[in-house]
PDB file of C-alpha atoms in Angstrom:
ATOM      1  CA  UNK A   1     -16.973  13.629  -0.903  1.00 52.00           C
ATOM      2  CA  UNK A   2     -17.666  11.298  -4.107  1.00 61.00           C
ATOM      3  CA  UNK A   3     -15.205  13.962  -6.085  1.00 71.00           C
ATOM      4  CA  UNK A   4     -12.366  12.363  -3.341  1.00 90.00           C
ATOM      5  CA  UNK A   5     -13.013   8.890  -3.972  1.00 94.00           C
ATOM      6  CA  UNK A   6      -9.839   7.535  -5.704  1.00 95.00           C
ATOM      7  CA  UNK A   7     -11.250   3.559  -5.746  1.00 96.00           C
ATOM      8  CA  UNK A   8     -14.653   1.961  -6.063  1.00 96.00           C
ATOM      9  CA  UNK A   9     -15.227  -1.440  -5.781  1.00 96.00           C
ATOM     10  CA  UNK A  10     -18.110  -3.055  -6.241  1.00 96.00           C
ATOM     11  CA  UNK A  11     -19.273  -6.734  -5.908  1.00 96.00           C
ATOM     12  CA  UNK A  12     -15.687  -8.043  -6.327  1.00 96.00           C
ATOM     13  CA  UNK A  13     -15.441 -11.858  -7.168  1.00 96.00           C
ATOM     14  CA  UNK A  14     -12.880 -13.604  -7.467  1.00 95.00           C
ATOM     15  CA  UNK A  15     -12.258 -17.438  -8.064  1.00 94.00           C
ATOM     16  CA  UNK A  16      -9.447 -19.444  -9.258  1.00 91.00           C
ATOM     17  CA  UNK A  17      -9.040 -23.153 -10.555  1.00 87.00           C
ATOM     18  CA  UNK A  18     -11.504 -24.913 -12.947  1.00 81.00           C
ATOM     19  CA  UNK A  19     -15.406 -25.321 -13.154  1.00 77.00           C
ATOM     20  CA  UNK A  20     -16.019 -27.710 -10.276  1.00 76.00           C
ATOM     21  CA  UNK A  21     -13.043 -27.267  -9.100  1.00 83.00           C
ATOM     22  CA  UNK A  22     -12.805 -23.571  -7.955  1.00 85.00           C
ATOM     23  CA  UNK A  23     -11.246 -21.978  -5.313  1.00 90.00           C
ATOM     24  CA  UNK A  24     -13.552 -19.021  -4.123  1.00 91.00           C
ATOM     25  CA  UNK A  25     -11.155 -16.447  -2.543  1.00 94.00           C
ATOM     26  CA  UNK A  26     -13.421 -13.562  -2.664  1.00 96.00           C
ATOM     27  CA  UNK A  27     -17.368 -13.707  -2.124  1.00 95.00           C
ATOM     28  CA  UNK A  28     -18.945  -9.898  -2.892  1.00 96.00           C
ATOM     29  CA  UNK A  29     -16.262  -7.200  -1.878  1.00 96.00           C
ATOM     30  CA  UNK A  30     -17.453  -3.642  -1.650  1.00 96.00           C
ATOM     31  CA  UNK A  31     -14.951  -0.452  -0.876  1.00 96.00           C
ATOM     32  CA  UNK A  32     -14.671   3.019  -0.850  1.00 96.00           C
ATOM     33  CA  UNK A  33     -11.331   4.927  -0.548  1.00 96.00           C
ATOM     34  CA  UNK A  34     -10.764   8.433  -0.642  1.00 96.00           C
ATOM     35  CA  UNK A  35      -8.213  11.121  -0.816  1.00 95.00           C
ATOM     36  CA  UNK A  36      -6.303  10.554   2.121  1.00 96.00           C
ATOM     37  CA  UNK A  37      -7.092   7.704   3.582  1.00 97.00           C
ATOM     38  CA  UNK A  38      -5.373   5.072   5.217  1.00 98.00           C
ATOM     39  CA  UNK A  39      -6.636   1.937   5.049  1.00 98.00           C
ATOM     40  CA  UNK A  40      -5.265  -1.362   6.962  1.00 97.00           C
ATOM     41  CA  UNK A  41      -7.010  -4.810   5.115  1.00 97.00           C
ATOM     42  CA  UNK A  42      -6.234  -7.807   7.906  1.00 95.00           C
ATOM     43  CA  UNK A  43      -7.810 -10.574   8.567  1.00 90.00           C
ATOM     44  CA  UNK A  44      -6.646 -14.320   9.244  1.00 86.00           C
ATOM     45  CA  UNK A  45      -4.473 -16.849   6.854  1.00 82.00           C
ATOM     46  CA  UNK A  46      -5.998 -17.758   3.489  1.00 83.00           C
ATOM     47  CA  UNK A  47      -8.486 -14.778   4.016  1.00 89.00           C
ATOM     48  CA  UNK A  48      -8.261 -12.741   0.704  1.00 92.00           C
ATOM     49  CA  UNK A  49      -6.439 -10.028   1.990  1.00 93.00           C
ATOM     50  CA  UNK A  50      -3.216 -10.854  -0.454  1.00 91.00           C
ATOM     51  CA  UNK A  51      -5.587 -11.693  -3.680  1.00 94.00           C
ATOM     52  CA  UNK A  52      -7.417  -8.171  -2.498  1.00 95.00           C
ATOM     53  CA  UNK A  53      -4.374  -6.057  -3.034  1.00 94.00           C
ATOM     54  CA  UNK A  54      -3.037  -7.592  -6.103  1.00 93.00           C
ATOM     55  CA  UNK A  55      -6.545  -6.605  -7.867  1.00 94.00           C
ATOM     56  CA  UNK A  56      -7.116  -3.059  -6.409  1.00 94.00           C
ATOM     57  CA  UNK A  57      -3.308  -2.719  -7.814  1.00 92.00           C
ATOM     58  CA  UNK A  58      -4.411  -4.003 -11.416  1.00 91.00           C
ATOM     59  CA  UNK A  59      -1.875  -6.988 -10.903  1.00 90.00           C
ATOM     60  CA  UNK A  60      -4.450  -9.143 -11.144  1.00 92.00           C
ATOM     61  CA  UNK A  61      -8.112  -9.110 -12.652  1.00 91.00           C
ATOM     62  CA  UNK A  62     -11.641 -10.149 -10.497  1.00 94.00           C
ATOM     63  CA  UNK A  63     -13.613 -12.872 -12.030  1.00 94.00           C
ATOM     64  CA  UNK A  64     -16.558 -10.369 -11.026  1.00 95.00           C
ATOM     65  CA  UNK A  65     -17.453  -7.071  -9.971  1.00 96.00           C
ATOM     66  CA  UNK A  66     -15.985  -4.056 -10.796  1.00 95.00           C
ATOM     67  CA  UNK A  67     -12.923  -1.727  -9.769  1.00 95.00           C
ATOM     68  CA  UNK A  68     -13.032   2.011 -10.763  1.00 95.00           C
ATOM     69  CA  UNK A  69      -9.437   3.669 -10.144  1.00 92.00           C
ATOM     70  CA  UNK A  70      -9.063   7.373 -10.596  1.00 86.00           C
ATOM     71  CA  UNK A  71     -12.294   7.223 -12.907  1.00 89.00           C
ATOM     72  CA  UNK A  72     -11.161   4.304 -15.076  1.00 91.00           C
ATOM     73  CA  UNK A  73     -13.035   0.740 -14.608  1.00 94.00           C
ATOM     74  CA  UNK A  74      -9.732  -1.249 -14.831  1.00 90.00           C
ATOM     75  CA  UNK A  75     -11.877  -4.506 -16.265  1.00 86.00           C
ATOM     76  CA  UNK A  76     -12.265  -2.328 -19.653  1.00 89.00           C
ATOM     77  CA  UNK A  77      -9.512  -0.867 -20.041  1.00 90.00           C
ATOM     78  CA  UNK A  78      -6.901  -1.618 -22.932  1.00 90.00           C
ATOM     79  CA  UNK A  79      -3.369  -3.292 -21.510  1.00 88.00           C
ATOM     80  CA  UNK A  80      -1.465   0.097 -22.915  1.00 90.00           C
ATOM     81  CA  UNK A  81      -3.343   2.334 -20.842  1.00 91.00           C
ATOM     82  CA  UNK A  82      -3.721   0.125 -17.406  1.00 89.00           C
ATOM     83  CA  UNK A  83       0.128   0.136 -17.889  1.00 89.00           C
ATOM     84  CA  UNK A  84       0.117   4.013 -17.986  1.00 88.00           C
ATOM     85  CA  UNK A  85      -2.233   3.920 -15.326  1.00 90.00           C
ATOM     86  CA  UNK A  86      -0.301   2.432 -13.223  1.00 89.00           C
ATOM     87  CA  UNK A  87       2.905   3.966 -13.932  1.00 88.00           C
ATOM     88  CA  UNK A  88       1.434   7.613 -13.100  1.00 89.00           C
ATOM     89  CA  UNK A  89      -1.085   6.648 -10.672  1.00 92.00           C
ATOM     90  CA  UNK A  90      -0.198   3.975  -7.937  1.00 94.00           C
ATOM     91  CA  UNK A  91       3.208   3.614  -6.158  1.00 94.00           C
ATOM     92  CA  UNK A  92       3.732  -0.094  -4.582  1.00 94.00           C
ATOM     93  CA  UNK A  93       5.226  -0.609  -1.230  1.00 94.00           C
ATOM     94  CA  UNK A  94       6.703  -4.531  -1.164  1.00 88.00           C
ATOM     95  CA  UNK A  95       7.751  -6.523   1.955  1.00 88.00           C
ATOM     96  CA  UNK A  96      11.175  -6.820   0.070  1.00 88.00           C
ATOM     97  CA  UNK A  97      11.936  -3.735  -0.913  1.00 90.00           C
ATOM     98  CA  UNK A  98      13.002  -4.374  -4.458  1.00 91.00           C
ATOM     99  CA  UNK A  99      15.331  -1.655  -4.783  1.00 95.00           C
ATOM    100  CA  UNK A 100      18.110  -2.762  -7.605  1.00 95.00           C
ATOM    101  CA  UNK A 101      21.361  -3.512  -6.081  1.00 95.00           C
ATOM    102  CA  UNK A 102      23.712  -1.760  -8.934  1.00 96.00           C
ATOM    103  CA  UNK A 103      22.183   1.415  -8.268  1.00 97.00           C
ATOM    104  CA  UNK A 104      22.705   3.646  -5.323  1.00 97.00           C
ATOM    105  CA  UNK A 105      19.363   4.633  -2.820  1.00 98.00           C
ATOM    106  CA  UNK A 106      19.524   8.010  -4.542  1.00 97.00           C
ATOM    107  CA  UNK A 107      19.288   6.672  -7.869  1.00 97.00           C
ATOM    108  CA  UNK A 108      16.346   3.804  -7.246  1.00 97.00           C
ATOM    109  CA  UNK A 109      14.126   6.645  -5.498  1.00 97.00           C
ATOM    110  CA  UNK A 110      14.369   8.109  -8.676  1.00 96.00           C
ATOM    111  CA  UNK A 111      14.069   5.628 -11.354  1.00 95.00           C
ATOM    112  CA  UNK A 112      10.044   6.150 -11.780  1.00 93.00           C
ATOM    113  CA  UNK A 113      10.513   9.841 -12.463  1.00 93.00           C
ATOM    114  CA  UNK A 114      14.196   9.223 -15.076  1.00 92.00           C
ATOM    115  CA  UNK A 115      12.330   6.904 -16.733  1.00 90.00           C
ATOM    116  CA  UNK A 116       9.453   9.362 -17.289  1.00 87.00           C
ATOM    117  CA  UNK A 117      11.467  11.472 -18.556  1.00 87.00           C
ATOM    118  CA  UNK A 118      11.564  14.619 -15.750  1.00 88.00           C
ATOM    119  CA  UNK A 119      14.716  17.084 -16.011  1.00 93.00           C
ATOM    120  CA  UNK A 120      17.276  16.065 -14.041  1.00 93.00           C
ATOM    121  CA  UNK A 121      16.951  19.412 -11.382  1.00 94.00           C
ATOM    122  CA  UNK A 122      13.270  18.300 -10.781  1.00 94.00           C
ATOM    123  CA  UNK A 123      14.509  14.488 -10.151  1.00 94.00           C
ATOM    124  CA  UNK A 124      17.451  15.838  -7.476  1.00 95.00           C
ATOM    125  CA  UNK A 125      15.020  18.512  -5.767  1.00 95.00           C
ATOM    126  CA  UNK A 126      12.006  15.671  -5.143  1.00 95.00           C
ATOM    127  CA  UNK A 127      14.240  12.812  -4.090  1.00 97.00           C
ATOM    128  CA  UNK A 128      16.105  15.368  -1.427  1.00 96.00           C
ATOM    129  CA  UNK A 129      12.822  16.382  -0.295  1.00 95.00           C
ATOM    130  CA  UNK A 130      11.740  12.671   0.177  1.00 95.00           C
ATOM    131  CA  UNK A 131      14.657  11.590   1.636  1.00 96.00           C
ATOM    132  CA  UNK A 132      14.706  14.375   4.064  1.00 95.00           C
ATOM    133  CA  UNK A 133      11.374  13.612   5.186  1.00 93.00           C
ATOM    134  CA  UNK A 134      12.293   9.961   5.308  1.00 95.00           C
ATOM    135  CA  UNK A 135      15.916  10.303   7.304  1.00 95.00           C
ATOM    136  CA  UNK A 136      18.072   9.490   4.406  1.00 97.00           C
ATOM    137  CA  UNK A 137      19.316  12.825   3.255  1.00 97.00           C
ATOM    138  CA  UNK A 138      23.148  11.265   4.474  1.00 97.00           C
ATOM    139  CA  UNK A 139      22.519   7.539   2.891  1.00 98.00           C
ATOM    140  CA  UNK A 140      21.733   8.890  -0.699  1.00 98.00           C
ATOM    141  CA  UNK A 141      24.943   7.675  -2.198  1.00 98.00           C
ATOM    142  CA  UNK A 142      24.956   4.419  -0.349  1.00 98.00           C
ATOM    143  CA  UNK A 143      24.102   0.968  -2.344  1.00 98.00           C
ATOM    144  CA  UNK A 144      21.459  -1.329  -0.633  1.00 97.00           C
ATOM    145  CA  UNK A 145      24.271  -3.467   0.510  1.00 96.00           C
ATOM    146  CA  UNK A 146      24.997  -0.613   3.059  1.00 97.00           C
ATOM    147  CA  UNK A 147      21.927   0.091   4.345  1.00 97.00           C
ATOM    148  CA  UNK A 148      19.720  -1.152   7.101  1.00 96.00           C
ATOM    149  CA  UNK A 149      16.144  -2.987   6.347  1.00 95.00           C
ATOM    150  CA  UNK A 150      14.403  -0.302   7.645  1.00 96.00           C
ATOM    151  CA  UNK A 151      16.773   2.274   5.756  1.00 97.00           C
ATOM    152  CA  UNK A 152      15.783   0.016   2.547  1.00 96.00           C
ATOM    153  CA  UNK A 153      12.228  -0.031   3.026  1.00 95.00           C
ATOM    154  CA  UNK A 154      11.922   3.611   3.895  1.00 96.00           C
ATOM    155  CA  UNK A 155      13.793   4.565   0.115  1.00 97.00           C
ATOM    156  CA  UNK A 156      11.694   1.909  -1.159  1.00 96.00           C
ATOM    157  CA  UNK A 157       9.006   3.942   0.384  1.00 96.00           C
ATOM    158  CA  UNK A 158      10.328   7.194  -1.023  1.00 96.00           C
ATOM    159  CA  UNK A 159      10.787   5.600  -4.520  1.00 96.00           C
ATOM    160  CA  UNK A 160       6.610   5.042  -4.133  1.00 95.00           C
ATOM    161  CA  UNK A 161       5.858   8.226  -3.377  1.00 96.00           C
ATOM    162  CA  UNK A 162       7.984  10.114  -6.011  1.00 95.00           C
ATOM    163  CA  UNK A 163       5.681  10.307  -9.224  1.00 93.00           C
ATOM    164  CA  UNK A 164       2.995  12.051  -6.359  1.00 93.00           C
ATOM    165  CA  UNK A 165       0.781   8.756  -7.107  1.00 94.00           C
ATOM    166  CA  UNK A 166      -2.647   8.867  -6.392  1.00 93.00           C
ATOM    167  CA  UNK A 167      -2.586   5.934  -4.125  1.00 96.00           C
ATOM    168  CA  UNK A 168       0.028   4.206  -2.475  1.00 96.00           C
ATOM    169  CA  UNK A 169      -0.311   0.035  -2.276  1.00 96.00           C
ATOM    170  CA  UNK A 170       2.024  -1.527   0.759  1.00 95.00           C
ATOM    171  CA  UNK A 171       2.080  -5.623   1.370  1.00 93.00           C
ATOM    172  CA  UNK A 172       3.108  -6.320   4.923  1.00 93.00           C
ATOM    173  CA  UNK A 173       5.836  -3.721   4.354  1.00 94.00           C
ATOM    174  CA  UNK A 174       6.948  -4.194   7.869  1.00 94.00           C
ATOM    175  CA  UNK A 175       7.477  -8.106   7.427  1.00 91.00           C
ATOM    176  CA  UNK A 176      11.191  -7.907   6.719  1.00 91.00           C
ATOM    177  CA  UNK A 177      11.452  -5.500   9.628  1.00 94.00           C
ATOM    178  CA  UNK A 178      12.619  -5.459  13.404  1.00 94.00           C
ATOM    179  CA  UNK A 179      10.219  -3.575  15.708  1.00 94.00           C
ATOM    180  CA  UNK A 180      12.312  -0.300  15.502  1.00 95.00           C
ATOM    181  CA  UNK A 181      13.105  -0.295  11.845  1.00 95.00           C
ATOM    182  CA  UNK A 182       9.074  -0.913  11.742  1.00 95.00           C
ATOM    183  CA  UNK A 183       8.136   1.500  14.135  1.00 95.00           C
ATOM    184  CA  UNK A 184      10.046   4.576  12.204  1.00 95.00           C
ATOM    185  CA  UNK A 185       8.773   3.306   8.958  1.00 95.00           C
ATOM    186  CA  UNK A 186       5.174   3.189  10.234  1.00 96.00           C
ATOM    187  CA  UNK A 187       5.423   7.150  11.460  1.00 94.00           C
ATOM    188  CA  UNK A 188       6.925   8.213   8.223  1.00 94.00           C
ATOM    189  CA  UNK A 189       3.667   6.961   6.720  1.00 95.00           C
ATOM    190  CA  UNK A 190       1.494   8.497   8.746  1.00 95.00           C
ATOM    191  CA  UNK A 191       3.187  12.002   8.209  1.00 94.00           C
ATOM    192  CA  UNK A 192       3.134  11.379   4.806  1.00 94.00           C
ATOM    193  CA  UNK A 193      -0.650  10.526   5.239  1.00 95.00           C
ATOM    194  CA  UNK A 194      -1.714  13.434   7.775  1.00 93.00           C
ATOM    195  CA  UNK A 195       0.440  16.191   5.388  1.00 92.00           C
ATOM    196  CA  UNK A 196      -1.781  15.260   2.880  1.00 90.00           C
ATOM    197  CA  UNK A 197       0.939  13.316   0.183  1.00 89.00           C
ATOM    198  CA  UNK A 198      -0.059  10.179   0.317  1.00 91.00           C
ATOM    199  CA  UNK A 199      -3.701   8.157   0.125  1.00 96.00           C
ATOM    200  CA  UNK A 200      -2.427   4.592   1.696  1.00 97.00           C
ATOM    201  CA  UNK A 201      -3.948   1.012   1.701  1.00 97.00           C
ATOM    202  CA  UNK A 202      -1.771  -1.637   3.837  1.00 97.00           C
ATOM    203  CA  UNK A 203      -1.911  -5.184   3.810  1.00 95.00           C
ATOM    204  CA  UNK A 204      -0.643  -6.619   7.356  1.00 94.00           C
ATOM    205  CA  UNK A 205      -0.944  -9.039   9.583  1.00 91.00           C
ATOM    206  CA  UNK A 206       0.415  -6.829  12.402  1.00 93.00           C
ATOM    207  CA  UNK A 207      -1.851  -5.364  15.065  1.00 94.00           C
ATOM    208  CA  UNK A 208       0.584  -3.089  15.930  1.00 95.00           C
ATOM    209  CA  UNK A 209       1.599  -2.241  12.554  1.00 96.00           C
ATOM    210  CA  UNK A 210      -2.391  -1.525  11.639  1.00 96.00           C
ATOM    211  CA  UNK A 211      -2.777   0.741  14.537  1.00 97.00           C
ATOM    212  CA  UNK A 212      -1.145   3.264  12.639  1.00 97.00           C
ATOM    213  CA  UNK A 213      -3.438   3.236  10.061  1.00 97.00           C
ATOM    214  CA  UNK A 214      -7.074   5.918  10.358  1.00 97.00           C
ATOM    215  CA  UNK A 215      -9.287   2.671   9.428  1.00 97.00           C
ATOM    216  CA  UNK A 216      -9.519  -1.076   9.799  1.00 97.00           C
ATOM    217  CA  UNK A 217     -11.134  -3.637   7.489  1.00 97.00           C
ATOM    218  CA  UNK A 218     -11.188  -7.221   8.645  1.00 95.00           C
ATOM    219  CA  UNK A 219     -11.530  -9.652   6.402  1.00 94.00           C
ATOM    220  CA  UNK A 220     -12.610 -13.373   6.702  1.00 91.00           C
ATOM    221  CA  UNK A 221     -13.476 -16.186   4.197  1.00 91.00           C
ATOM    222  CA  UNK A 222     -13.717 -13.801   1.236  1.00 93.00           C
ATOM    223  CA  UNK A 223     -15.992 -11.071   3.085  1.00 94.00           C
ATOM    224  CA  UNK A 224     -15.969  -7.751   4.750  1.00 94.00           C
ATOM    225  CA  UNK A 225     -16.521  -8.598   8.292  1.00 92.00           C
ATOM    226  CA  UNK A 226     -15.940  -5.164   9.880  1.00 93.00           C
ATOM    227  CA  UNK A 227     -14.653  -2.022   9.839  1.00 95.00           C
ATOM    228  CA  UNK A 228     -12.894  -0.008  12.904  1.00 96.00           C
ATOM    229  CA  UNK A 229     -11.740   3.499  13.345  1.00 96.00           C
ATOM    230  CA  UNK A 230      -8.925   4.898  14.968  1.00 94.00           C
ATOM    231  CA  UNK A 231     -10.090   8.372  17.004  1.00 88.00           C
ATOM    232  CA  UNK A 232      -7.182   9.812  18.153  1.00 89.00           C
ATOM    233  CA  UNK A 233      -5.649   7.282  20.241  1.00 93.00           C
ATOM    234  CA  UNK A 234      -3.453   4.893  18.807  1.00 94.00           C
ATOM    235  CA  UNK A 235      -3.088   2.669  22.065  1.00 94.00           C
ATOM    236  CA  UNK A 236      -6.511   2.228  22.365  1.00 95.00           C
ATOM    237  CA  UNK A 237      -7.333   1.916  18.569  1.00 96.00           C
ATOM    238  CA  UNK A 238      -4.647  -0.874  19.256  1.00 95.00           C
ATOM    239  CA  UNK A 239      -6.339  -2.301  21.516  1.00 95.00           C
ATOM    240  CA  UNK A 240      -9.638  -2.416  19.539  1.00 94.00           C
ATOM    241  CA  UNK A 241      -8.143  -3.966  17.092  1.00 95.00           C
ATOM    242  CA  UNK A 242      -6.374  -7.263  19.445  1.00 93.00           C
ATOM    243  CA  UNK A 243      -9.616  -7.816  21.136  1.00 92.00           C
ATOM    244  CA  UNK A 244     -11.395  -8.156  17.453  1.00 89.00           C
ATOM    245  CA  UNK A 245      -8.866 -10.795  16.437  1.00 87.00           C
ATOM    246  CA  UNK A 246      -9.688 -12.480  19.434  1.00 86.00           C
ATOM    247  CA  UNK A 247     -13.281 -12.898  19.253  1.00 85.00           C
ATOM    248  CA  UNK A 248     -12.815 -13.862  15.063  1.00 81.00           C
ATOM    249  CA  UNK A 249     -10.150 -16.678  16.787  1.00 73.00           C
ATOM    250  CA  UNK A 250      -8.257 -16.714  13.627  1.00 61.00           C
ATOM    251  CA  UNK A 251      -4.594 -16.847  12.312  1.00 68.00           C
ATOM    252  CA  UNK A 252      -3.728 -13.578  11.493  1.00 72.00           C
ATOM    253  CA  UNK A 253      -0.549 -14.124   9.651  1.00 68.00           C
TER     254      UNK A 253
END
């Protein structure tokens, strides 16, 4: 199992402002993820979950504590290869999809791999793979303009998953999303998940939206509260997962 692990972290602190006058966002975090997971972080408003992400995804750095990706503790690592790092390993989901609106879907899912430098027949085979798996084989040569939020998202989603990352990062990438557009983005992660492609940690605020996800961490006021697991049904994980917000009484947005 330790050969699977992807990320380790380990005591994470984090703190922003001033000496006597810090913010403490994040008290002692410790997680595991491995190959194929899929991970939902909630928890209520002002929890950490947001300052969470950005460090696992080496956008920002922990005041404490340590955060081993793909072997590599990111604190001691050189700027030059954290950038590599991040180019080959980690894809980024965002809730506003930040494709480029001069290029067409076909050619933002595959900016990662033409600016890597791949051959031009391995570019078009991987993006028509991804976009059949994604139900935009017909909207390749559309511009964002044309395209649905939930068409959007799910290229933004294929553009992610095209360097074969070794983990994906998504913040609340249903937020932008009506419940339909959310509901066939959600499924295309979990096939991408359960197929084996794609190790996944979500930020969301979304019961519904977490329910698709294997495992649940809540966290509150900088700390790992709990952890729940799915099973194999979704409804009830669902439920499970409404009744724990409950009892915390918090805002989970």
């Amino acid at each position: 199992m330790e050969d699977n692990k992807i990320v380790e972290v380990k005591n994470l602190v984090k703190h922003y402002g001033t000496k006597g006058f810090q913010t403490k966002v994040l008290k002692g975090i410790d997680l595991s993820i491995y190959k194929n997971d899929f991970i939902a972080i909630m928890g209520p408003s002002g929890s950490g979950k947001t300052t969470l992400l950005n460090i696992l995804s080496t956008i920002d750095k922990p005041t404490q504590g340590s955060v081993v990706l793909d072997g590599k503790e990111l604190t001691k690592i050189k700027n030059k290869e954290l950038a590599k790092l991040r180019k080959d390993k980690i894809g980024f989901v965002f809730q506003d999809y930040n494709l480029l609106d001069t290029m067409t879907l076909q050619d933002n899912i595959a900016l990662p791999l033409a600016l890597g430098g791949s051959y031009a027949d391995e570019i078009q085979e991987k993006v028509g793979e991804l976009a059949a798996l994604f139900g935009l084989s017909e909207h390749l040569k559309k511009y964002p303009y044309q395209l649905s939020g939930g068409q959007k998202q799910r290229g933004a989603v294929c553009r992610a998953l095209i360097t074969n990352p070794e983990i994906i990062f998504a913040d609340e990438p249903t937020g932008a999303l009506d419940s339909k557009a959310s509901k066939e983005l959600l499924k295309c992660l979990q096939q991408v998940n359960e197929n084996g492609k794609a190790t996944i940690l979500m930020v969301t605020h979304d019961s519904y939206c977490a329910s698709y996800a294997k495992d649940v961490y809540i966290l509150s006021d900088g700390l790992m509260k709990c952890r729940l697991s799915k099973g194999d049904d979704r409804k009830e994980f669902y439920n499970k997962i409404i009744d724990m917000q409950a009892s915390m009484g918090g805002d989970f947005s």
